[in-house]
PDB file of C-alpha atoms in Angstrom:
ATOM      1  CA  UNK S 227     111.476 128.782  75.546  1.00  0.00           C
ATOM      2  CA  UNK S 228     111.493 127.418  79.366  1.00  0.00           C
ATOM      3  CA  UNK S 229     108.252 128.993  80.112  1.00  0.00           C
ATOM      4  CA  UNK S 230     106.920 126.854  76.870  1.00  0.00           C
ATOM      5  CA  UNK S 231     108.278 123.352  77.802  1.00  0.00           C
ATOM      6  CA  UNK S 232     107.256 123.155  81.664  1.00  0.00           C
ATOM      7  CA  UNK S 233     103.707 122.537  80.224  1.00  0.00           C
ATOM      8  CA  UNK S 234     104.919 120.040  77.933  1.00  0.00           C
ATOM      9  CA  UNK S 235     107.566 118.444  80.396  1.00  0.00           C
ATOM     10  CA  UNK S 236     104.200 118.032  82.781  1.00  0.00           C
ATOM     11  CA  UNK S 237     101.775 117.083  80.201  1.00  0.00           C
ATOM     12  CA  UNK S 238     104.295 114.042  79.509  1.00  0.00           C
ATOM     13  CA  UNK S 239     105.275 113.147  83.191  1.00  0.00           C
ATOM     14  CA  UNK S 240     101.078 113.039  84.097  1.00  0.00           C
ATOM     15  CA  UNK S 241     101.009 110.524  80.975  1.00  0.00           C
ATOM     16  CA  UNK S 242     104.271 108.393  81.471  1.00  0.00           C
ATOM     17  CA  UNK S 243     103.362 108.289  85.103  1.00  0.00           C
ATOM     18  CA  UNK S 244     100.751 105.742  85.648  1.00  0.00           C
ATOM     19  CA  UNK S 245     102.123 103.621  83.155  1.00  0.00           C
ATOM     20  CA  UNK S 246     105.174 103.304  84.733  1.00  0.00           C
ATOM     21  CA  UNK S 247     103.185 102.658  88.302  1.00  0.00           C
ATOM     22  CA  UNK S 248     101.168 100.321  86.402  1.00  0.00           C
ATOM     23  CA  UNK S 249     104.492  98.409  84.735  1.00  0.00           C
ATOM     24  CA  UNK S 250     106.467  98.504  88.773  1.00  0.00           C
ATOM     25  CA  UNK S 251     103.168  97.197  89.988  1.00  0.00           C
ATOM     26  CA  UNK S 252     103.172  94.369  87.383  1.00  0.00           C
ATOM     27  CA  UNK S 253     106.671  93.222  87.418  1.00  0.00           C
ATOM     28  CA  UNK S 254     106.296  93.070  91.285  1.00  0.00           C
ATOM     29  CA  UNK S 255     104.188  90.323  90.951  1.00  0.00           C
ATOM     30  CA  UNK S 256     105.301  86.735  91.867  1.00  0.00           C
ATOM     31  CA  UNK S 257     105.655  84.947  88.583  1.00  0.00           C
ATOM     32  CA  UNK S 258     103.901  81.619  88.080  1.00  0.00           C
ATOM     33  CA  UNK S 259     106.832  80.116  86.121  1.00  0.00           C
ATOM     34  CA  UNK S 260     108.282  77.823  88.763  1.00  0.00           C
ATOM     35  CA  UNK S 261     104.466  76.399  89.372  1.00  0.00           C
ATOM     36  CA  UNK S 262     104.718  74.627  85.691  1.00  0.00           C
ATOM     37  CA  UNK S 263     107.790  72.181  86.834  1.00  0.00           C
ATOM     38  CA  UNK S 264     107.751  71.898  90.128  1.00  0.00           C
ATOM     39  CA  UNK S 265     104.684  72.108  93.550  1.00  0.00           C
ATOM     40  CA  UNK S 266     105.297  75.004  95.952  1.00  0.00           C
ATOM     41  CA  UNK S 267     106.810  73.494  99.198  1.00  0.00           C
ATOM     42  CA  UNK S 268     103.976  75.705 101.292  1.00  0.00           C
ATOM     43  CA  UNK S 269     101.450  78.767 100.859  1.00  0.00           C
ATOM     44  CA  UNK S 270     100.937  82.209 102.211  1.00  0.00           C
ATOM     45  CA  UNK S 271      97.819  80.920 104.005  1.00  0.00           C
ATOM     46  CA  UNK S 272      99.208  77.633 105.209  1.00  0.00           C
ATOM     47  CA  UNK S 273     102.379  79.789 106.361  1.00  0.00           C
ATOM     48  CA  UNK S 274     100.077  82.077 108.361  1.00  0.00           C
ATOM     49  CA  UNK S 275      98.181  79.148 109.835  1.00  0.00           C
ATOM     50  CA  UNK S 276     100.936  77.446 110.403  1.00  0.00           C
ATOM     51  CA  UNK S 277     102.470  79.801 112.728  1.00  0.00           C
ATOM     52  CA  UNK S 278      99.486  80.153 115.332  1.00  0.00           C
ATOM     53  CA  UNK S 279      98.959  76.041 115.505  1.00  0.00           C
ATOM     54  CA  UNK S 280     101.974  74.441 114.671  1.00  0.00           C
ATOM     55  CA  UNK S 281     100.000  71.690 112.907  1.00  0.00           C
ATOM     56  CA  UNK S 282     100.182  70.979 109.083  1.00  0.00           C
ATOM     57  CA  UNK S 283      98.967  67.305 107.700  1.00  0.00           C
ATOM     58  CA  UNK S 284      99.544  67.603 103.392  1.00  0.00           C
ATOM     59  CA  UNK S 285      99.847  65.060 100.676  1.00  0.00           C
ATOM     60  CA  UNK S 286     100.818  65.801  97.387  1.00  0.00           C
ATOM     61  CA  UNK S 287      99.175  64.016  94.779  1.00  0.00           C
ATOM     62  CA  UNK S 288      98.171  64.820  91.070  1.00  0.00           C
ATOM     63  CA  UNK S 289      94.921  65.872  89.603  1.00  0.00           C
ATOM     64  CA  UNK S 290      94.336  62.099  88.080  1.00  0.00           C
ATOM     65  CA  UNK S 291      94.531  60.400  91.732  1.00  0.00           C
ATOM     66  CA  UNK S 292      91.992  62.902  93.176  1.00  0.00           C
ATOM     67  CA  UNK S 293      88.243  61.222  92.275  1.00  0.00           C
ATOM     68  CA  UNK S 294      86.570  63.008  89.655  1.00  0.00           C
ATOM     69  CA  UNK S 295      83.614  63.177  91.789  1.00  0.00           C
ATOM     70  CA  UNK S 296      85.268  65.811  93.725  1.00  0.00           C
ATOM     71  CA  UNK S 297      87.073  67.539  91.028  1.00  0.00           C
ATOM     72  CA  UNK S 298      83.530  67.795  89.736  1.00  0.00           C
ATOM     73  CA  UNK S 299      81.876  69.052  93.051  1.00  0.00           C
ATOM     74  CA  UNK S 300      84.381  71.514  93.693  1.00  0.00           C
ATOM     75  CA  UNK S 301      84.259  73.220  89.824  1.00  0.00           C
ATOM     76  CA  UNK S 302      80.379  72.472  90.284  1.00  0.00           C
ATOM     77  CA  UNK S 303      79.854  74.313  93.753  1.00  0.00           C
ATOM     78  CA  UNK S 304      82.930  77.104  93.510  1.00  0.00           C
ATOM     79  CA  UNK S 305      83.039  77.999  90.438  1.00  0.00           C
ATOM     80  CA  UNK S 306      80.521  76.804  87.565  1.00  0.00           C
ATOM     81  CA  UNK S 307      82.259  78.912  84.873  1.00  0.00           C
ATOM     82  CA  UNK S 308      85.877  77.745  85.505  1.00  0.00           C
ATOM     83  CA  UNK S 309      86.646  76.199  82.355  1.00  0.00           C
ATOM     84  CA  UNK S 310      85.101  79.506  80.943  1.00  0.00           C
ATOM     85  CA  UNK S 311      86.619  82.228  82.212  1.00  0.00           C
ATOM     86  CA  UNK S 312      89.851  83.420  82.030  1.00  0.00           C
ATOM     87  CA  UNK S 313      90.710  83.260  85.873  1.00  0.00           C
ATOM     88  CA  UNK S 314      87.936  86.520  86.814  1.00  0.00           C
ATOM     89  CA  UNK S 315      84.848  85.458  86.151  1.00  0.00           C
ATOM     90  CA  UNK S 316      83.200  88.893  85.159  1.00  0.00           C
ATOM     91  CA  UNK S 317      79.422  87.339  85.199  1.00  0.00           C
ATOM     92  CA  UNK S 318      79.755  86.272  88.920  1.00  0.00           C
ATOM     93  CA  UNK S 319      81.131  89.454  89.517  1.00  0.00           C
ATOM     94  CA  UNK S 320      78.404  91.837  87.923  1.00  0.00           C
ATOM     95  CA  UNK S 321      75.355  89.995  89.596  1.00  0.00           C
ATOM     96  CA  UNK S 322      77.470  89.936  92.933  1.00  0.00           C
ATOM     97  CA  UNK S 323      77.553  94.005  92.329  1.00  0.00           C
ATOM     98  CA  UNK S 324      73.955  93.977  91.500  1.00  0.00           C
ATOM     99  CA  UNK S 325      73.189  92.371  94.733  1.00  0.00           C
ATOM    100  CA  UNK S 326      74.777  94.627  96.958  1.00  0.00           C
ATOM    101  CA  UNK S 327      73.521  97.414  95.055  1.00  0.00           C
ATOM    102  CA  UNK S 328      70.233  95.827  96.039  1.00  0.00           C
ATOM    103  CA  UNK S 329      70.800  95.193  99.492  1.00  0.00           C
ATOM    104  CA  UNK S 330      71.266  91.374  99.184  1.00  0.00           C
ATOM    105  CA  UNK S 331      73.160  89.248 101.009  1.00  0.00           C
ATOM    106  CA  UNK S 332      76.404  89.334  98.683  1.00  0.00           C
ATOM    107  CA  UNK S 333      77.493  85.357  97.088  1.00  0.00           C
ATOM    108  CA  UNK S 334      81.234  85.031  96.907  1.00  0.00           C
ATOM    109  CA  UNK S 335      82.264  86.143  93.128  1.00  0.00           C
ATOM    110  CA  UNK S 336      85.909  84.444  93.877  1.00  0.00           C
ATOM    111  CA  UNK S 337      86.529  82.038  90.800  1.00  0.00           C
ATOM    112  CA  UNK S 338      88.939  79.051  91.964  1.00  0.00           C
ATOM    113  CA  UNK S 339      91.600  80.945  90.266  1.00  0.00           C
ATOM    114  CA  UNK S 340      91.636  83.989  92.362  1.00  0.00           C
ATOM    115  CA  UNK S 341      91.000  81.575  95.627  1.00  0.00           C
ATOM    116  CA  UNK S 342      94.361  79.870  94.591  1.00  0.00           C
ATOM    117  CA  UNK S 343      95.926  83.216  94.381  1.00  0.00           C
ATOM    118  CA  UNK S 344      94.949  84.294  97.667  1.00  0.00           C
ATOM    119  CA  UNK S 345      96.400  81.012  99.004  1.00  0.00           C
ATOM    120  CA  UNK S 346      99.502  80.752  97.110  1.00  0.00           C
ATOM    121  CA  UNK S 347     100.860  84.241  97.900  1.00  0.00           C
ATOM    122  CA  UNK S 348      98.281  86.665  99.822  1.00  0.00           C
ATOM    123  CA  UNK S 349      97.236  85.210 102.709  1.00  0.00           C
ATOM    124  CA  UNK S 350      94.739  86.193 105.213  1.00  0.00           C
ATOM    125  CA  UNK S 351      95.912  89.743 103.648  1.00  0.00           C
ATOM    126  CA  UNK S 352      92.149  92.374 103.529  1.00  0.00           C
ATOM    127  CA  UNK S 353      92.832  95.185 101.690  1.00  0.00           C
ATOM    128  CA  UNK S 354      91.665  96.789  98.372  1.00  0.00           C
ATOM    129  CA  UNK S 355      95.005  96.458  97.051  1.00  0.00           C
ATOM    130  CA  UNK S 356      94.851  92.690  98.095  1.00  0.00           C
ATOM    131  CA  UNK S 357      92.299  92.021  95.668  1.00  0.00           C
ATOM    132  CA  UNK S 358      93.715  94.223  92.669  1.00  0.00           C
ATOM    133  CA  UNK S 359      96.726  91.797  93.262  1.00  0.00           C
ATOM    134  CA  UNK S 360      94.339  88.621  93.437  1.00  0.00           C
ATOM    135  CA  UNK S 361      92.939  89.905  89.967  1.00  0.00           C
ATOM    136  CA  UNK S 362      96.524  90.252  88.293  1.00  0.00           C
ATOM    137  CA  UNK S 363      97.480  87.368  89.824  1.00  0.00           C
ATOM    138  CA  UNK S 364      94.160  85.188  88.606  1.00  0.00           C
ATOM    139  CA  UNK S 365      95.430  86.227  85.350  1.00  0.00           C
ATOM    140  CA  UNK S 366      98.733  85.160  85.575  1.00  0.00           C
ATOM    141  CA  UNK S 367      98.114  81.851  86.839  1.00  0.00           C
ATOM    142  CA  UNK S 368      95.986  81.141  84.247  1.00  0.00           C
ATOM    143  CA  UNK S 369      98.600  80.783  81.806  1.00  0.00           C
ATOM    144  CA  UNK S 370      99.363  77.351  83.369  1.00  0.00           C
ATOM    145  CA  UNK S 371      95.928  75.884  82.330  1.00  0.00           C
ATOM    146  CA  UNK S 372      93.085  74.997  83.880  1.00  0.00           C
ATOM    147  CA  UNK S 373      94.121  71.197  84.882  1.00  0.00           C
ATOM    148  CA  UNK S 374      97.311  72.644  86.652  1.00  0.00           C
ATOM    149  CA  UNK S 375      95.284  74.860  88.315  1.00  0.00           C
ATOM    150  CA  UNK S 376      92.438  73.007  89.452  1.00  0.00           C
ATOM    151  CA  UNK S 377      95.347  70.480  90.659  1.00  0.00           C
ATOM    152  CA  UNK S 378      97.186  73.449  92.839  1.00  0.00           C
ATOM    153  CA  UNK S 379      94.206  74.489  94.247  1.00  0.00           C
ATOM    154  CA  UNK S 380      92.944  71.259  94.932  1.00  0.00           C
ATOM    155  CA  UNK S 381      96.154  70.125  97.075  1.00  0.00           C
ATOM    156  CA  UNK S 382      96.642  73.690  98.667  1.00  0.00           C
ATOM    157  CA  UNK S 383      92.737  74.262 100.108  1.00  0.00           C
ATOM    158  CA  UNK S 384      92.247  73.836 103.613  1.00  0.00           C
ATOM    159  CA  UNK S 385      89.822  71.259 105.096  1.00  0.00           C
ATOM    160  CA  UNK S 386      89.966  71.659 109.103  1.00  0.00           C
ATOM    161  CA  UNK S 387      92.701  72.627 111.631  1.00  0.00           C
ATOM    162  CA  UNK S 388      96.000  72.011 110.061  1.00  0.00           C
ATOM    163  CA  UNK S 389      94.809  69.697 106.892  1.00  0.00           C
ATOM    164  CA  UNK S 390      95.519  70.743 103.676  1.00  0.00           C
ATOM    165  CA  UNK S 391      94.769  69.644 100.282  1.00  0.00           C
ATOM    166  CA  UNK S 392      92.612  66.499  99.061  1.00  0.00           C
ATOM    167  CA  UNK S 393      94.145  63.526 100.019  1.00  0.00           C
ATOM    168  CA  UNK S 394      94.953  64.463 103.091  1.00  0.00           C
ATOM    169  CA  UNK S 395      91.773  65.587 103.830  1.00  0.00           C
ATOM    170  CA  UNK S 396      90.417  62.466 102.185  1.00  0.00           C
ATOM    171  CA  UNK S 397      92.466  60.133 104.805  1.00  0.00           C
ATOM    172  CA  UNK S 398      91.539  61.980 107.783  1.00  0.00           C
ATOM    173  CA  UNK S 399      87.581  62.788 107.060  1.00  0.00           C
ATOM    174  CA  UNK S 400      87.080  58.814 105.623  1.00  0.00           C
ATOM    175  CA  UNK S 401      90.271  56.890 105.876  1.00  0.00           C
ATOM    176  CA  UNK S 402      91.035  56.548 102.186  1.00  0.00           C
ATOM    177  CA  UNK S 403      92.596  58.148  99.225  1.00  0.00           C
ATOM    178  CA  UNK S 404      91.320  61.042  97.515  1.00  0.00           C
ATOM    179  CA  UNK S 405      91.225  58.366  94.551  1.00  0.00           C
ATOM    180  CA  UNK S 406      88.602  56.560  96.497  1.00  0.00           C
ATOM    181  CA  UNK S 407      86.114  59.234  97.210  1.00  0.00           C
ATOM    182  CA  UNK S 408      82.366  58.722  96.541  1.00  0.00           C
ATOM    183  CA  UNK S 409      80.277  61.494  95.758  1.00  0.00           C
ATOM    184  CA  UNK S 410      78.295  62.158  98.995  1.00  0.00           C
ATOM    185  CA  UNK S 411      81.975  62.184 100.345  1.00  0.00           C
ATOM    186  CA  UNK S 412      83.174  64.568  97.765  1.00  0.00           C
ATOM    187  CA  UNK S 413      80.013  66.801  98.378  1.00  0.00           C
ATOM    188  CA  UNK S 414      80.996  66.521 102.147  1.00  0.00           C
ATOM    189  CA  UNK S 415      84.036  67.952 101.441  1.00  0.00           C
ATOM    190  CA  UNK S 416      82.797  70.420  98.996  1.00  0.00           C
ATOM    191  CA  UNK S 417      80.568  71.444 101.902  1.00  0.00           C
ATOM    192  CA  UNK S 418      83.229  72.552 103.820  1.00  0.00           C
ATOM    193  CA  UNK S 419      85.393  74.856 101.828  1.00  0.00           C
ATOM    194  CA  UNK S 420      83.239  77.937 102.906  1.00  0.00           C
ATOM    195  CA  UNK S 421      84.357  77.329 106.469  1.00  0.00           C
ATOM    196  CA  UNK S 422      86.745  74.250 106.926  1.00  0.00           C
ATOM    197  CA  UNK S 423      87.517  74.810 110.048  1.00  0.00           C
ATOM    198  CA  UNK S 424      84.572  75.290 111.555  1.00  0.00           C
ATOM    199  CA  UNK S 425      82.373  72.459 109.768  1.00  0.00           C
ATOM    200  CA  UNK S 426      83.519  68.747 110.687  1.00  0.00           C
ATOM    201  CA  UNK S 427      82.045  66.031 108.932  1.00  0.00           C
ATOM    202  CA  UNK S 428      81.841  63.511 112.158  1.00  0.00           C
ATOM    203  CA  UNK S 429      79.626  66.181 113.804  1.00  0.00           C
ATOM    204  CA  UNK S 430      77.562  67.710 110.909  1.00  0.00           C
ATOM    205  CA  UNK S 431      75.175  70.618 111.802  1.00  0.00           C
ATOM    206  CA  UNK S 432      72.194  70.577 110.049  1.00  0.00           C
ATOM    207  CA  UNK S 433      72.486  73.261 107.676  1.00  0.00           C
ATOM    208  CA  UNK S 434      76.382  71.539 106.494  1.00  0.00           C
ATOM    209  CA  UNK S 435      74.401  68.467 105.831  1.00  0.00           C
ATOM    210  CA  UNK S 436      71.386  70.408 103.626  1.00  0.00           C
ATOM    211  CA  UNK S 437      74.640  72.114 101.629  1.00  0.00           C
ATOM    212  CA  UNK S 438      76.296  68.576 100.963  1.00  0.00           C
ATOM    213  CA  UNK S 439      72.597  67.545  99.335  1.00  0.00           C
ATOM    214  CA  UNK S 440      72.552  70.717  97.180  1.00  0.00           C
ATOM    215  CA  UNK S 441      76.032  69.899  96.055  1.00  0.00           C
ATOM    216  CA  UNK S 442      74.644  66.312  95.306  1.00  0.00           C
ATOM    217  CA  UNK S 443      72.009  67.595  93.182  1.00  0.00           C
ATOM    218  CA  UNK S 444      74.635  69.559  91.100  1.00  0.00           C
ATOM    219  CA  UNK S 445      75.382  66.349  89.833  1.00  0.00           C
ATOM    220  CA  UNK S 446      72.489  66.025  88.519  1.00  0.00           C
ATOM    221  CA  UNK S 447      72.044  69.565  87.141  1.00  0.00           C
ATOM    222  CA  UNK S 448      75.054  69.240  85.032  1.00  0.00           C
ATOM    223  CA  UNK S 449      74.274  65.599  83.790  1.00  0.00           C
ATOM    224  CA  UNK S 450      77.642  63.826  85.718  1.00  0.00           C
ATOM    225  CA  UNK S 451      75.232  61.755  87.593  1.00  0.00           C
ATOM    226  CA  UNK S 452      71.617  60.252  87.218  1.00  0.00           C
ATOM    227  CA  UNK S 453      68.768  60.608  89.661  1.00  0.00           C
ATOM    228  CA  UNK S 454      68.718  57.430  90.700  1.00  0.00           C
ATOM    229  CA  UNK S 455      72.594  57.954  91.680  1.00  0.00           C
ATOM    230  CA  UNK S 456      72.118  61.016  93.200  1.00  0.00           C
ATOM    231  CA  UNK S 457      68.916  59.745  94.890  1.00  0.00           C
ATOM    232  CA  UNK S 458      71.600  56.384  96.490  1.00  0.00           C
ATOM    233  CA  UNK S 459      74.040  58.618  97.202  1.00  0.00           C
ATOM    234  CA  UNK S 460      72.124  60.834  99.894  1.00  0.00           C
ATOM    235  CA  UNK S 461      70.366  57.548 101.432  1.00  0.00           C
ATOM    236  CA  UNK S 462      74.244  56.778 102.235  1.00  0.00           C
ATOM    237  CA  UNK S 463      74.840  60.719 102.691  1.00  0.00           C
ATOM    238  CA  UNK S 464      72.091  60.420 105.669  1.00  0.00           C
ATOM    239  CA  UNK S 465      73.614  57.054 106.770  1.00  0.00           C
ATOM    240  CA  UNK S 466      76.766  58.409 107.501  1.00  0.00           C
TER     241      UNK S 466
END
């Protein structure tokens, strides 16, 4: 009778088994609870950065005082789908596999949801099992809806050394609110979140200005803006 139920005592511990991986694995996740009521006092990123320059400039401020011109840029530029998708956006991600597979040079398939992740609780973290966690957690946070998280990420992104989050980025770049911000400034500071530390929009490089003009014509493409708008806001794009 022994000899009979080792088989079966193995059969059910190889099928229990990854389930109960899979359920540790899930209820070690941070929840997103706490995010609904309240704004997290700081980020894994900002921690990280934090600790090598000893420099953090942040203002708080909800999604209605950040310009809708950037709010628009940044969904427009980042992540097209957002209000889509259910925090992976599984599109993005099948072309960006198609790509590699053909030897292109890879776009980033991050939706903002999985770049708020990232920020909120992995870090500068590379590792394979840092991106299953990014996916879980892109699910997860979508549960708080996509205002709240455009919101988070939009006062938690880094734009330059020690600046974090719209407003603050806002005051420092052009000396207003984020409220304030005119498109070719939002595109600016679009044009930056690919590399914020090493773009700076007092000393633009040539190829950061040509971005902040594609970023203006996304206005355009998705019917936010008319030509003529578009065409007056890189005259004072080139100005500046």
């Amino acid at each position: 009778m022994r000899r009979r139920g080792k088989p079966r005592f193995w059969i059910w511990f190889a099928a229990v088994s990854p389930l109960a991986l899979a359920a540790s694995f899930w209820l070690s996740l941070p929840s997103v609870e706490a995010l609904r009521r309240s704004n997290p006092t700081s980020t894994a990123l900002i921690d990280a950065r934090f600790k090598r320059t000893h420099r953090r400039n942040q203002h708080w401020v909800h999604l209605s005082r950040i310009s809708p011109f950037l709010r628009q840029a940044v969904v427009n530029s980042e992540d097209a789908r957002f209000f889509h998708h259910h925090g992976v956006d599984v599109v993005e991600t099948g072309i960006a596999i198609e790509e590699a597979a053909a030897g292109e040079r890879v776009r980033g398939a991050s939706t903002i949801t999985q770049q708020l992740a990232k920020n909120l609780w992995l870090g500068e973290e590379r590792s394979l099992l840092r991106k299953v966690r990014e996916y879980f957690l892109a699910r997860r946070l979508e549960a708080l809806g996509k205002e709240r998280i455009l919101e988070l990420y939009l006062n938690v992104a880094e734009w330059g050394n020690g600046i974090y989050g719209a407003d603050a980025a806002s005051r420092v770049w052009f000396g207003k609110p984020a409220s304030d911000l005119r498109p070719e400034e939002a595109a600016v500071l679009t044009a930056m979140l690919p590399a914020p530390r090493k773009r700076n929009p007092r000393r633009p490089s040539e190829v950061f200005r040509r971005r902040a003009e594609e970023i203006l014509d996304l206005y355009e493409v998705y019917k936010q803006l008319s030509p003529e708008d578009v065409a007056q806001a890189k005259q004072r794009l080139m100005k500046g």
